[in-house]
Amino acid sequence: MNGSSAAYPLDRTMSKFLKLAHKFNSFYLNGLQKKECLAFIVDGIQVGLVRATVMSELSRYPNVFIVNPNSVTLNPAFRNYDERSANIESVLKDMKDKKLFITLKGWRDECYEVRTMFAEQPLLKMDRSATCLFGICNYGVDINGYVNHPQKGLCIWLQQRSLTKQTWPGKWDNMVAGGLSVGNSVIKTAHKEGEEEASLTADLLKNLHSAGTVSFFYESERGLFPDTEFVFDLELPQDFVPCNQDNEVEKFELLTANETVNRILSPDFKTTSCPVIIDFLIRHGIINPENEPRFPELVELLHIPLQSLYKKNDNNMLIENSYSKTE
C-alpha cells in the first residue's frame, strides 16, 4: 500500500452495495492508511485515535493530556475510573463552552464506557457526543423488525428519524437502534430501546433472536466512528404497527425487500445504519453470491476487526511511550 487517500478508490466495477460499504468504512479503508492520527493512550494502553485538529486543542490542557509526537496520553496521575472520567469531562465541557467542535453541540449527558476491548473493564466514561473526537470504539444495539407477508414476502420495518435529532435528522434508519450507555447491558438496551422507540411489548421481546454483530469504521467532519452493533432479529405479527414513545421518530414504514434495498441505497438513509440492514439482507438471501459478484468483500466489510485494530496499528505502537505496558 502506498498510504495515499487513493489506496482503495471507488472504481466502476464496484456494485452499489460495495460502494456503500466503502463509504461507511471510509476511515478504515483510507484514513487509517494516511497515518496522520495519534494514538490515544489511557493507563498505558491505546484506546483510540486523535486527529491533528483535536490534538492541538488538547495540548492546551497539559495537566490532563500529555501530547508528544507519537501519542496523546491521559495523565497517568489519574489512577482510577472516577478520576479519569472527571478530568476528561472537565476538559470536554470547557471545549463545549468554547464551541470548538461541532460534535459537542450534541452533548447528551449520556456516557459511553472507554475500554480496550468489549470484554475488558472500562477505564473511564465519556459523554457519547465526544467519543468521536478520540476515536473511541462505541457499541450499540439494533433490532431488525420484519414480517413474513403472505403476498409480499419478506418485509422490513424502518423508521424515519425525528427532524429534531442532533445527528442524521430526518434520515431513514433501522426499526430500533440505540447506543450502549453506562450501566446497561446489551439485552437491557435492546429491551429499553424497543419499548421506547417502537412500543415493543414484553411478549414480543421474548422472541428476540441474537444475530451476531456488525462492525465498521466511519469518518465524518464530526470525528472518527469505530462502531460495533449487536444485532437482533424480531419477526413481528402482520397486524403489529410500531409506535414511538420518546419523540425521536417521525414515522415507521413497512417495506418489501426490494423497496428496502432501494431505500438504503438512497441518500435518505443514515449511512452508519446501512451495515445492519445489509447484513440482514445477506442472512436472508436477498443479497447473495449470484447477484453480488464481490460478495466476499462485502461480507468482510461488515466485520472490521475493531477488537484488535489498535493493537495491530504499527504506526501507533506504544514502545516510544514511557507509560506503555508490555504484553
Coordinates of C-alpha atoms in Angstrom, one line a residue:
M1 CA 0.0 0.0 0.0
N2 CA 1.3 3.5 -0.8
G3 CA -0.7 5.1 2.1
S4 CA -2.4 7.6 -0.2
S5 CA -6.1 8.5 0.0
A6 CA -6.5 6.6 -3.3
A7 CA -5.4 3.3 -1.7
Y8 CA -8.9 2.0 -2.1
P9 CA -10.6 4.0 -4.9
L10 CA -14.3 3.6 -5.6
D11 CA -13.8 2.0 -9.0
R12 CA -16.5 1.5 -11.6
T13 CA -16.6 -2.3 -11.2
M14 CA -18.0 -2.0 -7.7
S15 CA -21.6 -2.8 -7.0
K16 CA -23.7 -0.1 -5.3
F17 CA -23.5 -2.2 -2.1
L18 CA -19.8 -2.4 -2.1
K19 CA -19.5 1.4 -2.8
L20 CA -21.8 1.9 0.2
A21 CA -19.6 -0.4 2.3
H22 CA -16.6 1.7 1.4
K23 CA -18.5 4.8 2.5
F24 CA -19.3 3.5 6.0
N25 CA -15.8 2.2 6.3
S26 CA -14.2 5.4 5.0
F27 CA -11.6 5.7 7.8
Y28 CA -10.7 2.0 7.9
L29 CA -10.0 1.9 4.2
N30 CA -8.5 5.3 3.6
G31 CA -8.0 7.4 6.7
L32 CA -6.1 4.7 8.6
Q33 CA -3.6 4.4 5.7
K34 CA -2.6 8.0 6.0
K35 CA -1.2 7.5 9.5
E36 CA -2.0 11.1 10.4
C37 CA -3.7 10.4 13.7
L38 CA -2.0 10.0 17.1
A39 CA -2.7 7.1 19.4
F40 CA -4.8 8.0 22.4
I41 CA -3.3 6.3 25.5
V42 CA -5.0 5.6 28.8
D43 CA -3.2 3.7 31.5
G44 CA -0.5 2.7 29.1
I45 CA -2.9 1.2 26.5
Q46 CA -4.2 2.6 23.2
V47 CA -7.9 3.1 23.3
G48 CA -8.4 5.5 20.4
L49 CA -7.0 7.8 17.8
V50 CA -6.8 11.6 17.8
R51 CA -6.8 13.8 14.7
A52 CA -4.5 16.8 14.4
T53 CA -7.3 19.4 15.0
V54 CA -8.2 17.7 18.2
M55 CA -4.6 17.2 19.3
S56 CA -3.9 20.9 19.0
E57 CA -6.8 21.8 21.4
L58 CA -5.9 19.0 23.9
S59 CA -2.4 20.4 24.1
R60 CA -3.9 23.5 25.9
Y61 CA -4.7 21.2 28.8
P62 CA -1.3 19.9 29.9
N63 CA -2.4 18.9 33.3
V64 CA -4.8 16.4 31.8
F65 CA -3.3 15.4 28.4
I66 CA 0.4 14.8 27.6
V67 CA 0.9 15.4 23.9
N68 CA 4.1 14.1 22.2
P69 CA 4.9 13.4 18.5
N70 CA 3.6 9.9 18.7
S71 CA 0.7 9.9 21.1
V72 CA -1.8 11.8 23.3
T73 CA -1.7 10.3 26.8
L74 CA -4.2 10.9 29.5
N75 CA -2.2 12.0 32.6
P76 CA -1.2 8.7 34.4
A77 CA -1.5 10.6 37.7
F78 CA -5.3 9.8 37.3
R79 CA -5.3 6.4 38.8
N80 CA -8.8 5.2 38.6
Y81 CA -12.1 5.3 36.6
D82 CA -13.6 8.2 38.5
E83 CA -10.5 10.4 38.4
R84 CA -10.0 9.8 34.7
S85 CA -13.7 10.4 33.9
A86 CA -14.0 13.6 35.9
N87 CA -10.8 15.2 34.4
I88 CA -11.8 14.4 30.9
E89 CA -15.3 15.7 31.4
S90 CA -13.9 19.0 32.8
V91 CA -11.9 19.5 29.6
L92 CA -14.8 18.5 27.3
K93 CA -17.2 20.8 29.0
D94 CA -14.7 23.7 28.6
M95 CA -14.3 22.9 24.9
K96 CA -18.1 22.7 24.6
D97 CA -18.5 26.1 26.2
K98 CA -15.9 27.5 23.7
K99 CA -17.8 25.9 20.8
L100 CA -14.6 24.3 19.5
F101 CA -16.1 21.2 17.9
I102 CA -19.4 20.7 16.2
T103 CA -20.0 17.3 17.8
L104 CA -20.1 18.8 21.3
K105 CA -23.2 20.8 20.3
G106 CA -24.9 17.4 20.7
W107 CA -23.9 17.0 24.3
R108 CA -26.2 14.2 25.7
D109 CA -25.4 13.9 29.4
E110 CA -25.3 10.2 28.5
C111 CA -21.9 8.4 28.7
Y112 CA -20.2 5.5 27.0
E113 CA -17.6 3.4 28.5
V114 CA -14.0 3.6 27.3
R115 CA -12.1 0.3 27.3
T116 CA -9.6 -1.6 25.3
M117 CA -11.9 -4.4 24.3
F118 CA -15.6 -5.1 25.0
A119 CA -14.7 -7.9 27.5
E120 CA -12.3 -5.7 29.4
Q121 CA -13.1 -3.5 32.4
P122 CA -13.8 0.2 31.5
L123 CA -11.0 2.7 32.1
L124 CA -13.3 5.7 32.2
K125 CA -16.6 7.1 30.8
M126 CA -17.1 9.9 28.3
D127 CA -20.2 11.8 27.0
R128 CA -21.3 10.0 23.9
S129 CA -21.1 13.2 21.8
A130 CA -17.3 13.4 22.5
T131 CA -16.1 9.8 21.8
C132 CA -15.6 10.5 18.1
L133 CA -13.0 13.2 19.0
F134 CA -10.9 10.4 20.4
G135 CA -11.8 7.5 18.0
I136 CA -13.2 5.5 20.9
C137 CA -14.8 2.2 20.0
N138 CA -18.6 2.5 20.5
Y139 CA -21.2 -0.2 20.9
G140 CA -24.9 -0.1 20.0
V141 CA -27.9 -2.4 19.7
D142 CA -30.2 -2.8 16.6
I143 CA -33.4 -4.7 16.2
N144 CA -34.5 -5.7 12.7
G145 CA -38.3 -5.9 12.8
Y146 CA -39.6 -8.0 10.0
V147 CA -42.8 -9.6 8.7
N148 CA -43.2 -12.7 6.5
H149 CA -46.1 -11.4 4.5
P150 CA -48.3 -14.0 2.7
Q151 CA -48.4 -11.9 -0.5
K152 CA -45.4 -9.6 -0.4
G153 CA -42.9 -12.0 1.1
L154 CA -40.2 -10.7 3.4
C155 CA -41.0 -7.1 4.6
I156 CA -38.9 -4.9 6.9
W157 CA -39.9 -2.2 9.2
L158 CA -37.9 1.0 9.0
Q159 CA -38.1 4.3 11.0
Q160 CA -37.6 7.9 9.9
R161 CA -35.6 9.7 12.5
S162 CA -37.1 12.8 14.1
L163 CA -36.4 16.1 12.2
T164 CA -35.1 17.4 15.6
K165 CA -32.5 14.7 16.2
Q166 CA -29.0 16.0 16.8
T167 CA -27.5 13.7 14.3
W168 CA -28.8 12.5 11.0
P169 CA -32.2 14.3 11.4
G170 CA -34.9 13.1 9.1
K171 CA -32.9 10.2 7.7
W172 CA -34.3 6.7 7.4
D173 CA -33.0 4.2 9.9
N174 CA -33.4 0.6 11.3
M175 CA -36.6 0.0 13.2
V176 CA -34.9 0.2 16.6
A177 CA -31.4 1.3 17.3
G178 CA -29.6 2.7 20.4
G179 CA -26.2 3.2 21.9
L180 CA -24.9 1.0 24.8
S181 CA -24.6 3.6 27.6
V182 CA -23.0 3.2 31.0
G183 CA -24.9 0.8 33.3
N184 CA -26.8 -1.0 30.6
S185 CA -26.2 -4.5 29.2
V186 CA -26.8 -5.5 25.6
I187 CA -30.1 -7.2 26.2
K188 CA -31.3 -4.5 28.6
T189 CA -30.5 -1.9 26.0
A190 CA -32.4 -3.9 23.3
H191 CA -35.5 -4.1 25.6
K192 CA -35.3 -0.4 26.6
E193 CA -34.9 0.9 23.1
G194 CA -37.5 -1.5 21.7
E195 CA -40.1 -0.3 24.2
E196 CA -39.2 3.5 23.8
E197 CA -38.8 3.6 20.1
A198 CA -41.3 1.1 18.8
S199 CA -43.6 0.2 21.7
L200 CA -42.4 -3.4 21.6
T201 CA -44.2 -5.3 24.4
A202 CA -42.5 -7.8 26.7
D203 CA -44.3 -10.6 25.0
L204 CA -42.9 -9.6 21.6
L205 CA -39.4 -9.0 23.0
K206 CA -39.3 -12.6 24.3
N207 CA -38.9 -13.6 20.6
L208 CA -35.7 -11.5 20.1
H209 CA -33.1 -13.6 18.2
S210 CA -29.5 -12.6 18.6
A211 CA -27.9 -12.4 15.1
G212 CA -24.3 -11.5 15.9
T213 CA -22.6 -8.2 15.3
V214 CA -21.5 -5.9 12.5
S215 CA -18.6 -3.5 12.8
F216 CA -17.3 -0.6 10.7
F217 CA -15.0 2.4 11.0
Y218 CA -16.6 5.6 9.6
E219 CA -15.2 9.2 9.4
S220 CA -17.0 12.5 9.0
E221 CA -16.5 16.1 9.8
R222 CA -17.6 15.3 13.4
G223 CA -14.9 12.8 14.0
L224 CA -13.9 9.1 13.9
F225 CA -16.5 6.4 14.5
P226 CA -15.3 2.8 15.1
D227 CA -18.6 1.1 15.9
T228 CA -19.8 -2.4 16.7
E229 CA -23.5 -3.1 16.7
F230 CA -25.2 -6.0 18.4
V231 CA -27.8 -7.2 16.0
F232 CA -31.2 -8.8 16.9
D233 CA -33.9 -10.1 14.6
L234 CA -37.5 -10.0 15.6
E235 CA -40.3 -11.5 13.5
L236 CA -43.5 -9.5 14.1
P237 CA -47.2 -10.2 13.6
Q238 CA -48.7 -8.9 10.4
D239 CA -51.1 -6.6 12.4
F240 CA -48.4 -5.0 14.5
V241 CA -47.6 -1.4 13.9
P242 CA -44.6 0.2 15.7
C243 CA -45.5 3.3 17.8
N244 CA -42.9 5.7 19.0
Q245 CA -42.9 6.9 22.7
D246 CA -39.7 9.1 23.1
N247 CA -40.3 11.6 20.3
E248 CA -37.3 10.5 18.4
V249 CA -39.1 9.0 15.4
E250 CA -41.1 10.8 12.7
K251 CA -42.8 7.7 11.4
F252 CA -42.4 4.0 10.6
E253 CA -42.9 2.3 7.2
L254 CA -43.1 -1.4 6.3
L255 CA -41.2 -2.1 3.1
T256 CA -40.7 -5.1 0.9
A257 CA -37.2 -6.5 0.5
N258 CA -36.7 -4.7 -2.9
E259 CA -38.1 -1.5 -1.5
T260 CA -35.7 -1.8 1.4
V261 CA -32.7 -2.2 -1.0
N262 CA -33.7 1.0 -2.9
R263 CA -34.1 2.9 0.4
I264 CA -30.7 2.0 1.8
L265 CA -29.1 2.9 -1.5
S266 CA -30.7 6.3 -1.5
P267 CA -29.1 9.4 0.2
D268 CA -32.1 9.5 2.5
F269 CA -30.8 6.6 4.6
K270 CA -28.4 7.0 7.6
T271 CA -25.0 5.8 6.3
T272 CA -23.9 4.2 9.6
S273 CA -27.1 2.2 9.8
C274 CA -26.7 0.6 6.4
P275 CA -24.4 -2.3 7.7
V276 CA -27.1 -3.7 9.9
I277 CA -29.7 -3.8 7.0
I278 CA -27.2 -5.2 4.5
D279 CA -26.2 -7.9 7.0
F280 CA -29.9 -8.8 7.4
L281 CA -30.5 -8.9 3.7
I282 CA -27.4 -11.2 3.3
R283 CA -28.6 -13.5 6.0
H284 CA -32.0 -13.8 4.4
G285 CA -30.6 -14.5 1.0
I286 CA -31.7 -11.2 -0.7
I287 CA -28.1 -10.2 -1.3
N288 CA -26.2 -13.4 -2.3
P289 CA -23.2 -14.5 -4.4
E290 CA -25.4 -14.8 -7.5
N291 CA -26.4 -11.1 -7.6
E292 CA -23.3 -9.6 -5.8
P293 CA -20.1 -10.6 -7.7
R294 CA -17.9 -9.2 -5.0
F295 CA -19.9 -10.9 -2.2
P296 CA -16.9 -12.0 0.0
E297 CA -15.5 -8.4 0.0
L298 CA -18.9 -7.1 1.0
V299 CA -19.3 -9.6 3.9
E300 CA -15.8 -8.8 5.2
L301 CA -16.5 -5.0 5.2
L302 CA -19.4 -5.7 7.7
H303 CA -17.0 -7.2 10.2
I304 CA -14.0 -4.9 10.6
P305 CA -11.6 -6.3 13.4
L306 CA -12.1 -3.4 15.8
Q307 CA -11.3 -5.5 18.9
S308 CA -7.7 -5.9 17.8
L309 CA -7.3 -2.9 15.4
Y310 CA -5.4 -0.6 17.6
K311 CA -3.1 -3.3 18.8
K312 CA -2.2 -4.1 15.1
N313 CA -1.8 -0.4 14.0
D314 CA 2.0 -0.3 13.8
N315 CA 2.0 3.5 13.3
N316 CA 0.7 3.8 16.8
M317 CA 2.9 1.3 18.7
L318 CA 3.4 2.4 22.2
I319 CA 7.0 1.4 22.7
E320 CA 8.0 5.1 22.5
N321 CA 5.7 6.0 25.3
S322 CA 7.2 5.8 28.8
Y323 CA 3.9 4.8 30.2
S324 CA 3.3 1.8 27.9
K325 CA 2.8 -1.7 29.2
T326 CA 4.5 -4.8 27.8
E327 CA 2.2 -7.6 26.7

